[in-house]
C-alpha positions in Angstrom: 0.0 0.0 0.0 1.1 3.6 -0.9 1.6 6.3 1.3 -1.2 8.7 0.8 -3.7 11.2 2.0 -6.0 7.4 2.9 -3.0 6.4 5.1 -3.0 6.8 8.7 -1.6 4.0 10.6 2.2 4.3 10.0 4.1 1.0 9.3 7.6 0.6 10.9 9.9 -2.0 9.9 12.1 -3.6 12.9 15.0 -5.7 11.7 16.7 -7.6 14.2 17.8 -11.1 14.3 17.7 -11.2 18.3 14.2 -12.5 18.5 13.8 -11.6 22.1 14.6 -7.7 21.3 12.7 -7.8 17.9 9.6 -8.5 20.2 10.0 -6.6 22.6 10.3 -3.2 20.0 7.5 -5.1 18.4 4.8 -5.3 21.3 6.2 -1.5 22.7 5.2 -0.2 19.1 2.4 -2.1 18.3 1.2 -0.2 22.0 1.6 2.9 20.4 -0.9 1.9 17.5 2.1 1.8 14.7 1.4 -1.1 12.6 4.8 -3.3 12.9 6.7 -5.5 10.5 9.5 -7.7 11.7 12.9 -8.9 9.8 15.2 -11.2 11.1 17.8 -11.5 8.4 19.4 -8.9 6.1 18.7 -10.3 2.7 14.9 -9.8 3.8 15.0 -6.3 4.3 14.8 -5.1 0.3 12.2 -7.1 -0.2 9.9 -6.3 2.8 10.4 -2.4 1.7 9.2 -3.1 -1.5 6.4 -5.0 -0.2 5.1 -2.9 2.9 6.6 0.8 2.2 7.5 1.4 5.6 7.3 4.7 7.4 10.7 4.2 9.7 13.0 1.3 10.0 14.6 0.5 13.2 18.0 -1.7 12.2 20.2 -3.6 13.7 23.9 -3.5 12.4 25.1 -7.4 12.9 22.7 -9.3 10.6 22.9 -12.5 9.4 23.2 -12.2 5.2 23.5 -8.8 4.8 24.7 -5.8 7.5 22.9 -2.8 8.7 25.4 -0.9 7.3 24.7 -2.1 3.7 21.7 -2.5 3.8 21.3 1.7 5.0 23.6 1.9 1.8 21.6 0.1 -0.7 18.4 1.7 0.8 19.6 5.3 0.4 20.6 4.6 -3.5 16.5 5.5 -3.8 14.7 5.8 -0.3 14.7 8.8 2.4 12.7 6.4 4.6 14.1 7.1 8.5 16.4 4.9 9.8 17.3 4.2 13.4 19.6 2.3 14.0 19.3 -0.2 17.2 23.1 -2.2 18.0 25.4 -3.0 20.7 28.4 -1.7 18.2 28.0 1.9 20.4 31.5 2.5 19.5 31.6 6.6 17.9 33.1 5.2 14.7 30.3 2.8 14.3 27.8 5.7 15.2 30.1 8.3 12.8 29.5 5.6 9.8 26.0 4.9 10.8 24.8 8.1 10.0 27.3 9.0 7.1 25.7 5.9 5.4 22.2 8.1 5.8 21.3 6.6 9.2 19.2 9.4 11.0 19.8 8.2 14.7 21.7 5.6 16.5 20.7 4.2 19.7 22.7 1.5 21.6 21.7 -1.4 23.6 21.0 -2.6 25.7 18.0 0.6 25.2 14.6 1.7 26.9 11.8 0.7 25.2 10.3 4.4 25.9 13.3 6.1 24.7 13.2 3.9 21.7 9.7 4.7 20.9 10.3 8.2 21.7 13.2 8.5 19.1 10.5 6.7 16.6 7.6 9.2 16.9 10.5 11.9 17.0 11.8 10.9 13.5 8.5 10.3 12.3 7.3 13.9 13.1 9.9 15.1 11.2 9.4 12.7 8.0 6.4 14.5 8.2 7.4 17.9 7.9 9.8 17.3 4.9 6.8 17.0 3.2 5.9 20.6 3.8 6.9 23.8 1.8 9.6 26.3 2.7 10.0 29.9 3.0 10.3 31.0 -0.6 9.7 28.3 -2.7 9.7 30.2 -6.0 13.1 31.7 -5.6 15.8 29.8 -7.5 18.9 30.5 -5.7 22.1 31.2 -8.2 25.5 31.7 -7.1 28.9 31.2 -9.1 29.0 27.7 -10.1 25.8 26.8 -8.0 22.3 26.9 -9.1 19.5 25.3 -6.6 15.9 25.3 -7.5 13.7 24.6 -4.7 10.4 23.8 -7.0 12.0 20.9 -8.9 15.0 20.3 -6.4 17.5 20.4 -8.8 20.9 21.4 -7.9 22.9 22.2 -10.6 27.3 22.5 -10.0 29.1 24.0 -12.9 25.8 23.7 -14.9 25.6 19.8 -14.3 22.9 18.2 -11.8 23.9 16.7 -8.6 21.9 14.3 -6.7 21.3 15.3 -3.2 18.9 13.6 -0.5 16.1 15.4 1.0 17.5 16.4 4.1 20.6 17.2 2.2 18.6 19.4 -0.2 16.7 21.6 2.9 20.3 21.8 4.5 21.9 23.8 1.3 18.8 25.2 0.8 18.4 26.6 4.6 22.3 27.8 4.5 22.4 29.2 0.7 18.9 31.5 1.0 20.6 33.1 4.4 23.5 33.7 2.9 26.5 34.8 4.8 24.6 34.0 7.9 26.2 31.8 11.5 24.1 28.7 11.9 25.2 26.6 15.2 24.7 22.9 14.6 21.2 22.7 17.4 19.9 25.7 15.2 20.5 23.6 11.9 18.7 20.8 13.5 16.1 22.7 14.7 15.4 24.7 11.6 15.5 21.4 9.5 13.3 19.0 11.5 11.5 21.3 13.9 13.0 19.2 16.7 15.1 19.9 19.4 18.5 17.9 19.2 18.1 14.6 20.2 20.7 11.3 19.6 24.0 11.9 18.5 25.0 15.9 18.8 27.3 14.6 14.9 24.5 14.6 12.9 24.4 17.4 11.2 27.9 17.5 10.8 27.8 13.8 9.0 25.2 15.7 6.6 27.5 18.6 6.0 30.0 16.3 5.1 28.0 13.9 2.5 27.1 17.4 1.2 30.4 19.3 0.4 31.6 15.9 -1.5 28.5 16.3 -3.6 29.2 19.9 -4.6 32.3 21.1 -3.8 34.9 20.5 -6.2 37.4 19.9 -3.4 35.4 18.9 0.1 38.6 19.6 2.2 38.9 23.1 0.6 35.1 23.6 0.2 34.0 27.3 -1.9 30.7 27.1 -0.6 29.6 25.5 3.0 32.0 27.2 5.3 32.7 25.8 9.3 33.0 28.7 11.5 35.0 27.1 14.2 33.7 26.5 17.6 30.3 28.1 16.6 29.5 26.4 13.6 28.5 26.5 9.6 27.5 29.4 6.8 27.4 29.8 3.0 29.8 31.6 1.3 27.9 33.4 -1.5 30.8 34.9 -3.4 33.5 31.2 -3.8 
């Protein structure tokens, strides 16, 4: 079933191949009234997708078949669905690759079941409002070298298109219509998902990263998406 105006219950994928966890997420969202699919192995996680269309995943890292990891990899080749992820690899740099995959939060375990579905209804408020408009949507922004049209969502570098997520789209979008402009990184959440921080404070520095290799000629040097140090990120309007 599609997602449309018809659609109310939201479906939530929960891949774990710990049966005793994957049923305990399942009963403390089924609670909430979410409608719940479970995986247990990773080469039934494309599949299911397809089939159900879910609203949020909540993924474990070590699968059987195929890894969290890859599967947020192969899911983010054409999906923005929200992923949490849900593993005892707490480690940063498993938290740091989680999210530069295009994982949106990463909880550890052992976890709360509240906090858990807390993070859920979180991300899925925020799915939500991706959905709506922003300020000015019939300006087409144009720098040197940079073109972004917020109608079609086109971003254009050096006259040729770039394919950017959708929270990677708002992000430029927020920073290039403010030109010149301090954001801190809490602000930059806050303006993007109309939530106050919560999970891991790297976030939106993991998104600023996937975004300067997408547009910037050299990400190390970048023209455009500048870090303030200490205080945070702005767009350079004149490269």
């Amino acid at each position: 079933m599609g997602k449309g105006a018809l659609r109310t219950v939201k479906t939530i994928l929960v891949v774990d191949d710990d049966r005793e966890i994957n049923e305990l997420v399942h009963m403390s969202l089924s609670r909430e009234g979410y409608r719940v699919v479970s995986a247990y192995h990773g080469m039934d996680v494309l599949p299911l997708v397809a089939e159900h269309n879910p609203d949020l995943i909540v993924l474990d890292v070590l699968l059987p078949g195929m890894d969290g990891f890859e599967i947020c990899r192969e899911l983010r080749r054409t999906s923005d669905i929200p992923i949490l992820f849900a593993s005892c690899k707490n480690e940063d740099i498993d938290k740091v690759l989680g999210l530069g995959l295009g994982g949106d939060d990463y909880i550890a375990k052992p976890f709360s079941p509240v906090e858990l579905v807390a993070r859920v209804k979180a991300h899925l408020r925020r799915s939500a409002l991706r959905s709506k408009d922003v300020d000015d949507q019939s300006a087409i922004l144009k720098y040197p070298g940079l073109t972004i049209d917020p109608i079609t969502h086109t971003v254009l570098v050096e006259e040729s298109a770039v394919a950017l997520s959708a929270k990677e789209f708002k992000l430029l979008f927020q920073l290039a219509k403010n030109p010149n402009r301090i954001y801190k990184n809490d602000q930059l959440f806050s303006l993007l998902w109309d939530e106050q921080l919560i999970g891991d404070p790297h976030t939106v520095m993991v998104h600023v990263y996937n975004l300067r290799k997408k547009i910037e000629s050299n990400p190390a040097k970048p023209r455009y998406i500048l870090t303030i140090r200490g205080v945070g990120y702005k767009f350079n309007h004149a490269p």
